[in-house]
CSV table of C-alpha atoms in Angstrom, one decimal:
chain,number,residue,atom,x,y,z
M,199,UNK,CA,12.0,44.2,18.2
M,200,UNK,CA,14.5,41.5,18.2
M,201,UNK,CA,14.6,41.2,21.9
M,202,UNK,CA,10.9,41.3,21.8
M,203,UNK,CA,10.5,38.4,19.4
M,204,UNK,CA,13.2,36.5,20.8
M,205,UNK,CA,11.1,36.9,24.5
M,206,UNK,CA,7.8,36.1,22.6
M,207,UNK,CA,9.3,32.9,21.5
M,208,UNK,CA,10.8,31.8,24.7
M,209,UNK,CA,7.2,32.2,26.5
M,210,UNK,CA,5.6,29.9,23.4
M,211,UNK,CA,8.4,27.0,24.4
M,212,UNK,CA,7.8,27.6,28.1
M,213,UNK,CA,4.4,27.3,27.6
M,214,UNK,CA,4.1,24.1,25.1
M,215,UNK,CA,6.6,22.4,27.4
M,216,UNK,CA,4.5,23.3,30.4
M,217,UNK,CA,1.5,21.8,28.7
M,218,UNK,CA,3.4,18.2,27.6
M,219,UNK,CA,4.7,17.9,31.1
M,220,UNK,CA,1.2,18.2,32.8
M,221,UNK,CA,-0.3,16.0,30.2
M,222,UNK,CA,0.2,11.8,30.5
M,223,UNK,CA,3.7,10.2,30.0
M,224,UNK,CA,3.8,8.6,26.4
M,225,UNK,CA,2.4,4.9,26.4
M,226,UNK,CA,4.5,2.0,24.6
M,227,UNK,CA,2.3,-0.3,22.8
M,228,UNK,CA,3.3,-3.7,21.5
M,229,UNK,CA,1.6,-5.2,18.0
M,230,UNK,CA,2.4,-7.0,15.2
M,231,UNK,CA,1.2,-10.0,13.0
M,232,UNK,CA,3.2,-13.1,11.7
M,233,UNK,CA,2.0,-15.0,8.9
M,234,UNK,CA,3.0,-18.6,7.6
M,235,UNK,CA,2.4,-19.7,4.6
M,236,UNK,CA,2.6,-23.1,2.6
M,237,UNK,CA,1.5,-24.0,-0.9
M,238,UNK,CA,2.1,-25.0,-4.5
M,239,UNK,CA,2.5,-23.3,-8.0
M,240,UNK,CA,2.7,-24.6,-11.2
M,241,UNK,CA,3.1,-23.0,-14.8
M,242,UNK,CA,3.3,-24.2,-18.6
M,243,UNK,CA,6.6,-22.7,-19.1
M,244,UNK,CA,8.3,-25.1,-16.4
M,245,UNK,CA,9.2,-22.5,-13.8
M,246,UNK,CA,9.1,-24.5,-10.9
M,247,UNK,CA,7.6,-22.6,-7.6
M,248,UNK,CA,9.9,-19.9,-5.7
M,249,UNK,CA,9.5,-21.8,-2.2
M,250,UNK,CA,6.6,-24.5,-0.4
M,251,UNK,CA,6.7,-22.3,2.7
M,252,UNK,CA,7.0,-18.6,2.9
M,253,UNK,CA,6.4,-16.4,6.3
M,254,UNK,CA,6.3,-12.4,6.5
M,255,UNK,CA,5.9,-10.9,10.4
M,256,UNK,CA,6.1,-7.7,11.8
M,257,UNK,CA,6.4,-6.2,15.2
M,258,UNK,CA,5.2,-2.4,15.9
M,259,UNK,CA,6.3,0.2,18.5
M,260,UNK,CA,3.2,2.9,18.9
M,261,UNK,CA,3.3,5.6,21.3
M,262,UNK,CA,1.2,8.3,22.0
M,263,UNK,CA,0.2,11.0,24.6
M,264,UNK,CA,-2.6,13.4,24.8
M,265,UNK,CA,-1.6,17.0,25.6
M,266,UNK,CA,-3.9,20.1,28.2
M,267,UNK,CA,-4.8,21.5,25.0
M,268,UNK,CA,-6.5,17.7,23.4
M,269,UNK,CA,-3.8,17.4,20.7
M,270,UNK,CA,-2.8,13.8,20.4
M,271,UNK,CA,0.9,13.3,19.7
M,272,UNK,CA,2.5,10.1,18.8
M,273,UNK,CA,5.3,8.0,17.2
M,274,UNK,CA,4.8,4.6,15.1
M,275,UNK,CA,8.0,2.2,14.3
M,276,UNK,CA,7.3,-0.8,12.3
M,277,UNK,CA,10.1,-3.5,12.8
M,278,UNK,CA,10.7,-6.1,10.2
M,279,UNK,CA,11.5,-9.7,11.6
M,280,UNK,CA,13.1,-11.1,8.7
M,281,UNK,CA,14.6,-8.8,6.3
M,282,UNK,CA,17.5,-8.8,4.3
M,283,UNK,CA,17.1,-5.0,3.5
M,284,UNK,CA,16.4,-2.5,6.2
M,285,UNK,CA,15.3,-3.9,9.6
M,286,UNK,CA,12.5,-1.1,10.0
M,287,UNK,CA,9.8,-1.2,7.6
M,288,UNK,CA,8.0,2.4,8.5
M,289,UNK,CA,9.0,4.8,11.3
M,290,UNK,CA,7.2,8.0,11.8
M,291,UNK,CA,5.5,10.9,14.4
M,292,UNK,CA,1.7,11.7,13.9
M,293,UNK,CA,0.1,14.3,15.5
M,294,UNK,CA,-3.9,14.4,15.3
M,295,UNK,CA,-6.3,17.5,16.1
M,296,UNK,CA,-9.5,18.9,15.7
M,297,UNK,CA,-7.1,20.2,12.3
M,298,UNK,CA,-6.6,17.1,11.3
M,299,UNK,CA,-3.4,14.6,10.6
M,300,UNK,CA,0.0,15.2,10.4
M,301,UNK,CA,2.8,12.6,9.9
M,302,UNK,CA,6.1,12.9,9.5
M,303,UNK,CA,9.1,10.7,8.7
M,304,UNK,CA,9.1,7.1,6.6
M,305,UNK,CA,5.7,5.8,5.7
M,306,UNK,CA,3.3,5.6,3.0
M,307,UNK,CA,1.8,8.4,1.0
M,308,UNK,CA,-1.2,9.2,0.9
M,309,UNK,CA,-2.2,8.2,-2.3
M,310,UNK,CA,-0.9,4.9,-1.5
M,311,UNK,CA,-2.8,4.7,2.0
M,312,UNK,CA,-6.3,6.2,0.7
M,313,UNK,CA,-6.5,4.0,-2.9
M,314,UNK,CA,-9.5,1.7,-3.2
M,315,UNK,CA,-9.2,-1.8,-4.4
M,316,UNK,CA,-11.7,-4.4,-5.0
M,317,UNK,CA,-12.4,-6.9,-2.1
M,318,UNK,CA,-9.7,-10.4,-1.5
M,319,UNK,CA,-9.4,-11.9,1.7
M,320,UNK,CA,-7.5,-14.8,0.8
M,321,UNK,CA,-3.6,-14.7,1.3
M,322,UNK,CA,-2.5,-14.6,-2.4
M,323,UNK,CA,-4.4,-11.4,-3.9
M,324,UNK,CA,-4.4,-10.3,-7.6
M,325,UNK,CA,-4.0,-6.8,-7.2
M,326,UNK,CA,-0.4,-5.9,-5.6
M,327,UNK,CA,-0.4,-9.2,-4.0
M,328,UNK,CA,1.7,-12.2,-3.7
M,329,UNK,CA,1.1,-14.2,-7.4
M,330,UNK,CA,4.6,-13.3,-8.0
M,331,UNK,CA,6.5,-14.3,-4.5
M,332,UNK,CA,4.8,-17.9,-5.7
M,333,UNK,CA,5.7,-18.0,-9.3
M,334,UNK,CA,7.8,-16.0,-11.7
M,335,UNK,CA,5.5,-16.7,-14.5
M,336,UNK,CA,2.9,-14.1,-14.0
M,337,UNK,CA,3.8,-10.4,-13.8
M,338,UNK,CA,2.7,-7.9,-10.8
M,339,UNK,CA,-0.7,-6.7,-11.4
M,340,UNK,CA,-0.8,-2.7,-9.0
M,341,UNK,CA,-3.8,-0.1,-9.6
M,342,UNK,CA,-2.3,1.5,-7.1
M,343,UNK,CA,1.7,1.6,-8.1
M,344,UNK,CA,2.9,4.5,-5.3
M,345,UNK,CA,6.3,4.7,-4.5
M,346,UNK,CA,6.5,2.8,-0.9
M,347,UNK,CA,7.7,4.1,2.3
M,348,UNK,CA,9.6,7.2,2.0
M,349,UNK,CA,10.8,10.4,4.4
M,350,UNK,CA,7.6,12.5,3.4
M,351,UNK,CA,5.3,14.4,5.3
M,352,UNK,CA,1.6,13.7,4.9
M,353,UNK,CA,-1.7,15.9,5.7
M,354,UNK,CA,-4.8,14.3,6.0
M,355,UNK,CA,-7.7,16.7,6.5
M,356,UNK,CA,-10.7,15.7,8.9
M,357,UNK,CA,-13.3,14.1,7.8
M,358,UNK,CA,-16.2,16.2,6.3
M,359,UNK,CA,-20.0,14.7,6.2
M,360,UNK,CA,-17.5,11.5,4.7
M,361,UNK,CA,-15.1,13.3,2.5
M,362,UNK,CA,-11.6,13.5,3.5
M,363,UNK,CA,-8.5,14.4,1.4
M,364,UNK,CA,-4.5,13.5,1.8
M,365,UNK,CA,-1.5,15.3,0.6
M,366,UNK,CA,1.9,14.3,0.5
M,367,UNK,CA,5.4,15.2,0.1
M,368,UNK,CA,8.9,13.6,-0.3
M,369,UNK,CA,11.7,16.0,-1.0
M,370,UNK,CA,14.7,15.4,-3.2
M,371,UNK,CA,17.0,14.0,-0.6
M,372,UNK,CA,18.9,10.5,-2.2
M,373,UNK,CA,17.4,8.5,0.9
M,374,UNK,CA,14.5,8.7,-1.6
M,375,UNK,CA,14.2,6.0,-4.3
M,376,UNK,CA,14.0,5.7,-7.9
M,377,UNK,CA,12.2,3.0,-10.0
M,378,UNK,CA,14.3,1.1,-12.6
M,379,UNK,CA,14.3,2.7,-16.0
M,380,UNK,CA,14.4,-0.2,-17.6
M,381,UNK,CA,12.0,-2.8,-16.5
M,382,UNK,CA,13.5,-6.5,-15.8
M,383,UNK,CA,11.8,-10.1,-15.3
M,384,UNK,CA,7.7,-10.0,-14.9
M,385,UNK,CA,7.4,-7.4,-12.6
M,386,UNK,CA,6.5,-3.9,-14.6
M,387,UNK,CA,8.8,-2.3,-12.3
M,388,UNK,CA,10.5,-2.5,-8.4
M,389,UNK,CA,11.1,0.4,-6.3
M,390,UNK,CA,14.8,0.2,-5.4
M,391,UNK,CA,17.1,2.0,-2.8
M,392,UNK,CA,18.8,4.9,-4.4
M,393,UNK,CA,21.0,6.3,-1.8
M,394,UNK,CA,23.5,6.6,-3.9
M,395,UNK,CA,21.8,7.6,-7.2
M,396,UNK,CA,19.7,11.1,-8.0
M,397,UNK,CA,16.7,11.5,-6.0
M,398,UNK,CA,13.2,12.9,-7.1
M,399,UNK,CA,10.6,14.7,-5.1
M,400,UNK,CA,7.2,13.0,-5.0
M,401,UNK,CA,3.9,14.7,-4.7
M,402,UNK,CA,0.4,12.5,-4.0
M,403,UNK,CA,-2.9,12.8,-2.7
M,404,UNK,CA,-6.0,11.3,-2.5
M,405,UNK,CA,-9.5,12.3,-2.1
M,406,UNK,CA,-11.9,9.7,0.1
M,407,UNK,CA,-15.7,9.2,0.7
M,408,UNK,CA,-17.2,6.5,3.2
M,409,UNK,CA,-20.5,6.3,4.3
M,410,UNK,CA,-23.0,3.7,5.9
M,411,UNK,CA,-26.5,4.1,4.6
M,412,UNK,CA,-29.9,2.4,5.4
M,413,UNK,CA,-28.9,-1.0,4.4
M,414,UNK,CA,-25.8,-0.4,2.7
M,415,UNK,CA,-22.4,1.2,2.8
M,416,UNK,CA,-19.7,2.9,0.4
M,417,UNK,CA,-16.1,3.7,-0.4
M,418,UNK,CA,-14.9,5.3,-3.2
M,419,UNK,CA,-11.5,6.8,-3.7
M,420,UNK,CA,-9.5,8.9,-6.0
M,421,UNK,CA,-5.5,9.1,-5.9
M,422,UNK,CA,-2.6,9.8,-7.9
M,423,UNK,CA,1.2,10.7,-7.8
M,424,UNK,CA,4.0,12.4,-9.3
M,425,UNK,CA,7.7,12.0,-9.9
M,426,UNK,CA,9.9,12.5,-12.3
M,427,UNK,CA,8.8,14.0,-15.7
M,428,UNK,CA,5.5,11.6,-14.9
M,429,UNK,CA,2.6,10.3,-13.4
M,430,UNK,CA,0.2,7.7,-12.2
M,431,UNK,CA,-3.5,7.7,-11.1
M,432,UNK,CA,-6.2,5.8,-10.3
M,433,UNK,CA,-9.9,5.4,-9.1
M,434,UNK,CA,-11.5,2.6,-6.6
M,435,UNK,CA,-14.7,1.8,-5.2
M,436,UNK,CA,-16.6,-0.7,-3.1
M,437,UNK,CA,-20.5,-1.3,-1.9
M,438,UNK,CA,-21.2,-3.4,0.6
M,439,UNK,CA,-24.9,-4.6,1.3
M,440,UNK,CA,-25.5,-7.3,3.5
M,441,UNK,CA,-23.1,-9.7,4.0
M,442,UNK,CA,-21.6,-8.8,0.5
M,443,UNK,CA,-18.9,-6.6,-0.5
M,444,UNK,CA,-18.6,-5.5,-4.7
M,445,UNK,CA,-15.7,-3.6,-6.0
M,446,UNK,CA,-13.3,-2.4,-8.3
M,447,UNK,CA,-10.6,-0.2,-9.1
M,448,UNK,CA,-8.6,1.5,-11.8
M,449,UNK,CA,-4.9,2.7,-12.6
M,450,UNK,CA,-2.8,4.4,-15.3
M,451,UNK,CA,0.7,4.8,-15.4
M,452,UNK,CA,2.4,6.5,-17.7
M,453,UNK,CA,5.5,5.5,-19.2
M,454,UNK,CA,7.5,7.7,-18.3
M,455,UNK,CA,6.9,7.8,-14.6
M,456,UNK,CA,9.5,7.5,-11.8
M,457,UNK,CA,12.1,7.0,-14.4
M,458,UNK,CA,15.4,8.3,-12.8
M,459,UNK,CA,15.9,12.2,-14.0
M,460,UNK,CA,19.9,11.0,-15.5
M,461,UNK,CA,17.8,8.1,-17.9
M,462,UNK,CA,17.5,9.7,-21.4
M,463,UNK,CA,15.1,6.9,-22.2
M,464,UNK,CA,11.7,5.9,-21.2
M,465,UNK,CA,9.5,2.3,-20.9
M,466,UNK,CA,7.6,2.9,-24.2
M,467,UNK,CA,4.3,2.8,-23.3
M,468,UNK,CA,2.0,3.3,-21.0
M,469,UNK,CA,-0.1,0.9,-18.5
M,470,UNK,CA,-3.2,0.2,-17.5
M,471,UNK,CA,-4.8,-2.0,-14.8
M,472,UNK,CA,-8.4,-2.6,-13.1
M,473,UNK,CA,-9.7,-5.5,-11.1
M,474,UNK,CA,-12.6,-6.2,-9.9
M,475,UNK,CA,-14.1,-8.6,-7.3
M,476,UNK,CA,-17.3,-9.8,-4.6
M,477,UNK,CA,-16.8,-11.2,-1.1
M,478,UNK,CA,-19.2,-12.4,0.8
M,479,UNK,CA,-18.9,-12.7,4.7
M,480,UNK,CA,-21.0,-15.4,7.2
M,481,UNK,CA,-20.1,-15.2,10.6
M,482,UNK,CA,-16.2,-16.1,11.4
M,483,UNK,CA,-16.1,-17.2,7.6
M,484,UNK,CA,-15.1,-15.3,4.5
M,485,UNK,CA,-15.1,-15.8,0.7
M,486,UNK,CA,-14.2,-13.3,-2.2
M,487,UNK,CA,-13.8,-14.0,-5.6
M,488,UNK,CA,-11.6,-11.7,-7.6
M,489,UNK,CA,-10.1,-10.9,-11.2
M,490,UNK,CA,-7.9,-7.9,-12.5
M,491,UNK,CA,-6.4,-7.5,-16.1
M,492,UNK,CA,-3.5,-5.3,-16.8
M,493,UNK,CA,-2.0,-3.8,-20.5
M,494,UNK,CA,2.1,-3.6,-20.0
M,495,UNK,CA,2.5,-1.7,-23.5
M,496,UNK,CA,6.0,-0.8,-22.4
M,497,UNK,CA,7.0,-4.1,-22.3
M,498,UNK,CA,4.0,-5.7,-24.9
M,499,UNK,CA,2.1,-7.7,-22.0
M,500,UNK,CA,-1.2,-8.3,-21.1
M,501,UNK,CA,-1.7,-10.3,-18.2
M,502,UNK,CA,-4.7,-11.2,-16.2
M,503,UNK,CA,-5.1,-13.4,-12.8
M,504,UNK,CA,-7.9,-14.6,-10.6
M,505,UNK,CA,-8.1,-15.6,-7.4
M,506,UNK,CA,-10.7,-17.3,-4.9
M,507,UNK,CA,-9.9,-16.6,-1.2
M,508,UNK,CA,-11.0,-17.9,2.0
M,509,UNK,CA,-10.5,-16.7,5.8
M,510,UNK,CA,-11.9,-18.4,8.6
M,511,UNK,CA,-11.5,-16.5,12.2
M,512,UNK,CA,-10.5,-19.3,14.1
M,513,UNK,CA,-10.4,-17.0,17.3
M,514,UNK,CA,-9.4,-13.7,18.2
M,515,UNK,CA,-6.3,-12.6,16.1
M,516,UNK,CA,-6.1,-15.7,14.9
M,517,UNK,CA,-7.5,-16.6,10.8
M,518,UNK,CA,-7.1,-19.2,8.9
M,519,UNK,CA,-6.7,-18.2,4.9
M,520,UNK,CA,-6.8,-19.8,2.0
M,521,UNK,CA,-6.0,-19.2,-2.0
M,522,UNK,CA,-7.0,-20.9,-5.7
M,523,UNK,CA,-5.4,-19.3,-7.6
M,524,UNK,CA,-4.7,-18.8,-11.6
M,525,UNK,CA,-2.7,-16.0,-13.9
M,526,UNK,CA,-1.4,-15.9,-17.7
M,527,UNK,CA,1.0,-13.3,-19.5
M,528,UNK,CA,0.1,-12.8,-23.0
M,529,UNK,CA,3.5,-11.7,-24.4
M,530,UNK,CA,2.9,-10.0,-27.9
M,531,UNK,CA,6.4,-12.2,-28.7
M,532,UNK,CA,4.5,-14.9,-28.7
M,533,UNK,CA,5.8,-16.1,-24.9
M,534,UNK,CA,2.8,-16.9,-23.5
M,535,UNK,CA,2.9,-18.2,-19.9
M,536,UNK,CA,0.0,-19.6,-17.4
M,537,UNK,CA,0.7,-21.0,-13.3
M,538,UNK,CA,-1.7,-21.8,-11.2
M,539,UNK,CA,-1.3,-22.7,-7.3
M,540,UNK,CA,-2.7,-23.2,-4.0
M,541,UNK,CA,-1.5,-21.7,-0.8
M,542,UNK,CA,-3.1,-22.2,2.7
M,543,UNK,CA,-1.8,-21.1,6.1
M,544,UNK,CA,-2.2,-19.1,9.5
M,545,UNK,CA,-2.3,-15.5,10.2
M,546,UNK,CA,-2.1,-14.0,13.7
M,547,UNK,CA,-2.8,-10.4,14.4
M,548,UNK,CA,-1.5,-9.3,17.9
């Protein structure tokens, strides 16, 4: 039996390898985008702005081949130009059929890559975005709080009459991360290498709809994760009719999730967030108008932000974006904090 096994297997390996050496020799591709940034921030509690000029680029590997039998096989490695943590951002192998997705090796989850937020196309954002790399007065506002890039591996299933769903899973190993336990500055929390510290699996998925209808078209998601002894999840969705696009989005987190499995202590209190937001799009020009609102009971904050973005396609791969900017913590101490700023600059997608 064991010979025959043994036999069996060898003729399965003989065979796959026949069939990815008759089928095309993987193709490099080259992308990337660089962004530069300049603008000014401002805020009651005379915390001056973090920098005038800020820049984030990437550069991305992707490969893939085609095999006899039509499944596509490929590798993606994101490379970080300027970094002082690890120089690649996201490096993992995908492999697509008429089965679906599977990826494997550092990226997002799928919670994380499937969440719905309401529409911004300026540079700044409300939700997730960059309020904070401008200003330390305002605290990070995330429906969507999933733990980052991490060795998982993801399934997405294919796409039925819209719906499509997305599991994934990141083991134990320490290359995984924790979140702090206890939350510091005005961010609710930072994911954080923990090579050295205890690592905890993480389970997400998602569950997707898009469709384009006579005159109008719609997204709606539903995600959520797991780690630790808790939990986050959240709910998104967007219409577009015409040239305008209307969305929102919501999150929970409760206050005990992530926290490291040696803490004996959680945050205190849950959190909730939701934004919501219209852009409207004319030609090469953009505009979107967004707000989001967000209860920090672990840490007694409620903070809100808007912002009004602009994006002009100046050519191809090349935009010119805009953001006004405005966002307030409402500390229940009585530390009550507003900043406001303006930040224009150049995006190029190539």
């Amino acid at each position: 039996m064991k010979k025959i096994l043994v036999a069996s297997s060898a003729l399965v390996a003989v065979g796959f390898a026949g069939a990815a050496e008759a089928s095309e020799p993987i193709s490099l591709s080259v992308g990337g985008y660089m962004e530069q940034w300049a603008g000014i921030a401002d805020s009651d509690d005379g915390a001056e702005a973090k920098n005038a000029f800020q820049s984030d680029s990437e550069v991305y590997f992707r490969g893939k081949t085609t095999l006899d039998n039509g499944i596509e096989i490929g590798a993606v490695i994101e490379l970080e130009a300027e970094t002082s943590a690890d120089q690649i951002d996201e490096q993992y192998i995908f492999v697509n059929g008429g089965f679906g997705r599977f990826e494997i090796g550092k990226n997002d989850s799928a919670a994380d890559a499937m969440g719905v937020t309401a529409p911004s196309v300026g540079p700044v954002g409300v939700n997730d975005g960059d309020m904070t790399a401008w200003t330390d007065s305002v605290s990070l506002i995330d429906t969507v709080p999933s733990s980052g890039d991490q060795n998982r591996v993801t399934y997405y299933t294919p796409s039925f009459s819209g719906f499509r769903a997305g599991f994934s899973y990141a083991d134990q190993s320490k290359t995984n991360g924790s979140f702090n336990s206890t939350v510091t500055g005005t961010s609710i929390g930072g994911y954080h290498s923990d090579s050295a510290g205890d690592g905890m699996s993480i389970v997400s998925g998602g569950l997707e709809y898009k469709g384009d209808f006579d005159g109008f078209s719609l997204g709606v998601s539903a995600e959520g994760e797991h780690q630790g002894e808790g939990a986050w999840y959240g709910f998104g969705a967007n219409v577009g009719f015409g040239a305008f696009t209307v969305g929102a989005s919501y999150g929970h987190t409760e206050d005990d999730y992530a926290v490291s499995e040696s803490a004996t202590t959680n945050r205190g209190g849950d959190t909730d967030a939701f934004d919501v937001g219209v852009s409207y799009a004319m030609d090469a020009a953009a505009v979107s108008l967004t707000y989001a609102y967000q209860d920090d009971e672990g840490n007694n904050v409620e903070t809100q932000a808007i912002d009004l973005g602009l994006a002009y396609t100046l050519g191809a791969g090349v935009a010119w974006k805009t953001s006004l900017f405005w966002g307030e913590d409402d500390n229940q101490s009585g530390a009550d904090t507003d900043a406001y700023g303006a930040v224009t600059g150049l995006r190029l997608d190539f």
